[in-house]
PDB file of C-alpha atoms in Angstrom:
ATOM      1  CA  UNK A  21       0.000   0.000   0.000  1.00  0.00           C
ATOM      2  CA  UNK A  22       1.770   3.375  -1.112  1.00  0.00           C
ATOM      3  CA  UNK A  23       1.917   5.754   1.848  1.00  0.00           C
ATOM      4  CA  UNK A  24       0.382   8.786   1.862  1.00  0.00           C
ATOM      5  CA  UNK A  25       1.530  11.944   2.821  1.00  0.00           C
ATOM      6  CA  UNK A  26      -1.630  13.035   4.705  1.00  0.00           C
ATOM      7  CA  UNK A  27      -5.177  11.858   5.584  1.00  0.00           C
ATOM      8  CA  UNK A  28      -6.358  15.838   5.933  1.00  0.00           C
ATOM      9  CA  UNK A  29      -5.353  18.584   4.443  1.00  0.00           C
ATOM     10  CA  UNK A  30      -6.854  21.596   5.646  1.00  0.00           C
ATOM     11  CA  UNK A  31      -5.695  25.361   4.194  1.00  0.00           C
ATOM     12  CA  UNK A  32      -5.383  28.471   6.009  1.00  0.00           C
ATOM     13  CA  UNK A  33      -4.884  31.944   4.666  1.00  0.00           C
ATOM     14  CA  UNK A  34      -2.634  33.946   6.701  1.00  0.00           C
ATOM     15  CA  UNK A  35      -0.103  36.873   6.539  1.00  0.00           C
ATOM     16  CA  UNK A  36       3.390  36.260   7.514  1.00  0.00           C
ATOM     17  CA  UNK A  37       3.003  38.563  10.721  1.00  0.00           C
ATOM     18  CA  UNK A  38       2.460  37.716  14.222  1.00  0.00           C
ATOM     19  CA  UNK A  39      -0.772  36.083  12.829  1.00  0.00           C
ATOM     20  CA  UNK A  40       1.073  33.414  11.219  1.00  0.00           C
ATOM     21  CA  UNK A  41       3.002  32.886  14.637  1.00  0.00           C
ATOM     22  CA  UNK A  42      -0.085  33.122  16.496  1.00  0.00           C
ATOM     23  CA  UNK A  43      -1.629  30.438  14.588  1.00  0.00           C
ATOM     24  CA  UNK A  44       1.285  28.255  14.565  1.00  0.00           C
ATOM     25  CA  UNK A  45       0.852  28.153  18.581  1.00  0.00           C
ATOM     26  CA  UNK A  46      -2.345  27.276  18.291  1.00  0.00           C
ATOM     27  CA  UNK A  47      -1.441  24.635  16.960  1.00  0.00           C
ATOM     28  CA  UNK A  48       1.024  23.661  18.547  1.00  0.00           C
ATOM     29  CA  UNK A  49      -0.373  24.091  21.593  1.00  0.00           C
ATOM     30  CA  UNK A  50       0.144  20.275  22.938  1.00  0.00           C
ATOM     31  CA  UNK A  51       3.708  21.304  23.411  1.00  0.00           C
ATOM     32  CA  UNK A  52       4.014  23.850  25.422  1.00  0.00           C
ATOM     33  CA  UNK A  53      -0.069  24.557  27.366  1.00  0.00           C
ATOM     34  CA  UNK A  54       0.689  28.343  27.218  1.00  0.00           C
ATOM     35  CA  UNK A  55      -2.596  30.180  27.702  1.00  0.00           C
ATOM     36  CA  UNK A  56      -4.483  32.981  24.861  1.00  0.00           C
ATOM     37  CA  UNK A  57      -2.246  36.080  26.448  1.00  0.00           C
ATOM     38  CA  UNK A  58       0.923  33.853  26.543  1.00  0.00           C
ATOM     39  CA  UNK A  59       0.968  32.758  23.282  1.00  0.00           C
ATOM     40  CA  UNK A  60      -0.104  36.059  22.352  1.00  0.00           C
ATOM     41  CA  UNK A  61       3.380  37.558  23.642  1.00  0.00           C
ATOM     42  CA  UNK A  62       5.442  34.540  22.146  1.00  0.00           C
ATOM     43  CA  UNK A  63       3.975  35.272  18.947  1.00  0.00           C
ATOM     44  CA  UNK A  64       5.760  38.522  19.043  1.00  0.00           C
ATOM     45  CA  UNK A  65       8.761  37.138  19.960  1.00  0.00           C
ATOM     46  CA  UNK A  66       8.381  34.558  17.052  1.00  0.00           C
ATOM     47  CA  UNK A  67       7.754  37.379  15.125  1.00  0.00           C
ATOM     48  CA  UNK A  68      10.502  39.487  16.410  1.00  0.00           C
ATOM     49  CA  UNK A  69      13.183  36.477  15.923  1.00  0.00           C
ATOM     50  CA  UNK A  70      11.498  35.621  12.405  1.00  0.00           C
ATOM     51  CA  UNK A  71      12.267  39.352  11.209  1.00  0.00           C
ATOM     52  CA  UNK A  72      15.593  39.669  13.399  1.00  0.00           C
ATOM     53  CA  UNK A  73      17.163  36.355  11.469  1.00  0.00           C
ATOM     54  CA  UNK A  74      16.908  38.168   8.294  1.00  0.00           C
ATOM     55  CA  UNK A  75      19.422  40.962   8.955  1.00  0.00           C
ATOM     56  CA  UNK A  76      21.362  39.469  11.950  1.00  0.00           C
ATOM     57  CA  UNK A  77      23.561  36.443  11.511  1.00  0.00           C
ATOM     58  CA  UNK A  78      25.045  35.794  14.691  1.00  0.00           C
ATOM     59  CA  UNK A  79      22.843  33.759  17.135  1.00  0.00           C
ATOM     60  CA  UNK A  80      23.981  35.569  20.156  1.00  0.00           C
ATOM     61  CA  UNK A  81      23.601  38.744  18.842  1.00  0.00           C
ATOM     62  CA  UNK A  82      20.271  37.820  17.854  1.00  0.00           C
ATOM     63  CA  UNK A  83      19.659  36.802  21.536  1.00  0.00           C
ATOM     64  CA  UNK A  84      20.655  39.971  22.895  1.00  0.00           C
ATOM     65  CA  UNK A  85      18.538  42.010  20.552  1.00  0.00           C
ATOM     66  CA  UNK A  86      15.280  39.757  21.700  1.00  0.00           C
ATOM     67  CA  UNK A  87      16.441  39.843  25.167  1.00  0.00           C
ATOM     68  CA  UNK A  88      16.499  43.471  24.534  1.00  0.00           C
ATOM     69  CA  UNK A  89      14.613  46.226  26.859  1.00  0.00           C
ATOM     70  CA  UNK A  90      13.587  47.956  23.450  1.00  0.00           C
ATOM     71  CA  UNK A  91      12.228  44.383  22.653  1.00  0.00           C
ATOM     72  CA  UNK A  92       9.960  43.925  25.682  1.00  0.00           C
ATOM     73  CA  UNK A  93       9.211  47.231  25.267  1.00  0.00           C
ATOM     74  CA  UNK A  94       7.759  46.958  21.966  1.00  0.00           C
ATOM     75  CA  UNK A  95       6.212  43.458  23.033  1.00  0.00           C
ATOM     76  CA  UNK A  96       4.469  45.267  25.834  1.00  0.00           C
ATOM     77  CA  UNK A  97       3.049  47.602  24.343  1.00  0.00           C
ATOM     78  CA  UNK A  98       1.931  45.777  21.440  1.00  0.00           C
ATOM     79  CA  UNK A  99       0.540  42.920  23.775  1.00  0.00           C
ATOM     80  CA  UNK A 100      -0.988  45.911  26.163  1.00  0.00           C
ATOM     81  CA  UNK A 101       1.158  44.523  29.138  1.00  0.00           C
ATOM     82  CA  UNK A 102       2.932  45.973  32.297  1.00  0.00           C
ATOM     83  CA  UNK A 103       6.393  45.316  33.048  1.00  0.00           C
ATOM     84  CA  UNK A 104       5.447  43.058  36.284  1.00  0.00           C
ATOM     85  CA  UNK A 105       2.995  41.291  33.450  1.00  0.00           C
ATOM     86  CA  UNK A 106       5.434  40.902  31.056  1.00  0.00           C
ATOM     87  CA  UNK A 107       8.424  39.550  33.667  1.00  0.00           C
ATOM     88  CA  UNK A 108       5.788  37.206  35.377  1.00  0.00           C
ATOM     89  CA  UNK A 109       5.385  35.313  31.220  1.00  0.00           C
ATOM     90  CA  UNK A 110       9.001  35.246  30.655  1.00  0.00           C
ATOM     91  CA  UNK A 111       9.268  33.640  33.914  1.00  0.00           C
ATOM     92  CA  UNK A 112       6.769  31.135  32.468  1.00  0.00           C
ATOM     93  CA  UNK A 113       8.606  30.817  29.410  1.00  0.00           C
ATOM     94  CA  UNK A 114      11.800  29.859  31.225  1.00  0.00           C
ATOM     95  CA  UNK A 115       9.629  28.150  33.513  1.00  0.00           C
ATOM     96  CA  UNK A 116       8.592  25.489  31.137  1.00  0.00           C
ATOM     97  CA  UNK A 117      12.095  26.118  28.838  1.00  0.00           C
ATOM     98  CA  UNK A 118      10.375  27.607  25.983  1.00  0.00           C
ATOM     99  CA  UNK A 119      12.960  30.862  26.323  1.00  0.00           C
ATOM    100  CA  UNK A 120      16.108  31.406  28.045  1.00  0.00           C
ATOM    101  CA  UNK A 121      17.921  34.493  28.449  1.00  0.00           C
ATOM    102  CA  UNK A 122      16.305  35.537  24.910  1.00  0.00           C
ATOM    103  CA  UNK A 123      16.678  32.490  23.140  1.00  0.00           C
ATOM    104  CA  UNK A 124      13.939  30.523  21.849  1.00  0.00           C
ATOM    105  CA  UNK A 125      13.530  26.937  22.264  1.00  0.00           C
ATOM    106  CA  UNK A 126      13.842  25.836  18.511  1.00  0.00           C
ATOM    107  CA  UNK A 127      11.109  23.535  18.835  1.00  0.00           C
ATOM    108  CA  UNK A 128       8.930  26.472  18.750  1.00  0.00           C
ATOM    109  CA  UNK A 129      10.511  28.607  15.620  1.00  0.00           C
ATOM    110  CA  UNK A 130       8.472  27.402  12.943  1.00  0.00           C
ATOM    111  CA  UNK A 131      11.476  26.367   9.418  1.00  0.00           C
ATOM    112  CA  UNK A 132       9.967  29.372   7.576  1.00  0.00           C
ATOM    113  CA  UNK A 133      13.101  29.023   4.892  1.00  0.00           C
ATOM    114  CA  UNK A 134      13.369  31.388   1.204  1.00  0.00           C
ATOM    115  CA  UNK A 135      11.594  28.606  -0.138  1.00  0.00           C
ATOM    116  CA  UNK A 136       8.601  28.951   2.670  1.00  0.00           C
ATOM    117  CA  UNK A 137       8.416  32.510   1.408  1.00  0.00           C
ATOM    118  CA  UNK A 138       8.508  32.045  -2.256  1.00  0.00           C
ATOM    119  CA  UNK A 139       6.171  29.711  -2.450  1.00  0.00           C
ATOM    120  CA  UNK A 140       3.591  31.281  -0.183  1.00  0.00           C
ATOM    121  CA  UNK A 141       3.255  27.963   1.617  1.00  0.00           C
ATOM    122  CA  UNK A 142       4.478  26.824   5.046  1.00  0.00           C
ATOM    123  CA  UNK A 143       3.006  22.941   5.745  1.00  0.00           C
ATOM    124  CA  UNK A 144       2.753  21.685   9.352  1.00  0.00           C
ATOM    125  CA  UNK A 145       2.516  17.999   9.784  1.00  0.00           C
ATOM    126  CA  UNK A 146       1.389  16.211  12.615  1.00  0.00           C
ATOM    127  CA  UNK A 147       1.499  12.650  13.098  1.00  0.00           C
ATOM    128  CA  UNK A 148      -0.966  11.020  15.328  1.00  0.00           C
ATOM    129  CA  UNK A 149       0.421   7.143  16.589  1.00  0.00           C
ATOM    130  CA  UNK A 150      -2.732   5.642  17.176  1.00  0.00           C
ATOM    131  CA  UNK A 151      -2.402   2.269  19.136  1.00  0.00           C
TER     132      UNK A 151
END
């Protein structure tokens, strides 16, 4: 029997902005239990690190930069979030070792490579072992 690459397929239209990261979250959601506001403020850190790898080469440069006070800054006030709020997530984040001193676990960067963006098309595959 020739194996097939997937059972479902289902399509969703989606800018690459923190929309795109938000989504991805939801998604993945069985990996990391991060509530609506938390994923909300990762999102922009995807987002951030997604736009940062770009320009910036250097991993720990790119670290610093999202570890950044102009970073949280910007985070906060696009997530409409206190200081105390914001610390008390990235607490959460290191909590659960989703981000560490500005680095994101790469389990939850999504591969968006040239090829991602020319074609328009990120796929996600998930692979249920049913027993």
């Amino acid at each position: 029997m020739p194996r097939r690459i997937a059972d479902n397929v289902i399509p969703i239209s989606t800018p690459l902005d923190v929309t795109f990261f938000r989504a991805w979250l939801d998604f993945t959601v069985p990996l990391h239990t991060l509530t609506n506001k938390e994923r909300l403020v990762m999102a922009y850190y995807l987002k951030e690190h997604y736009e940062l790898n770009k320009v910036v080469s250097d991993d720990a440069i790119l670290e610093q930069v999202l570890a950044s006070i102009s970073t949280k800054q910007k985070i906060m006030s696009a997530c409409d979030l206190k200081a105390s709020n914001l610390q008390v997530v990235l607490h959460k984040f290191k909590k659960l070792n989703l981000m560490v001193e500005g680095k994101i676990n790469p389990k939850l960067i999504p591969a968006i490579t040239p090829e991602v963006e020319e074609n328009g098309e990120f796929r996600l595959m998930i692979r249920f072992a049913l027993k």
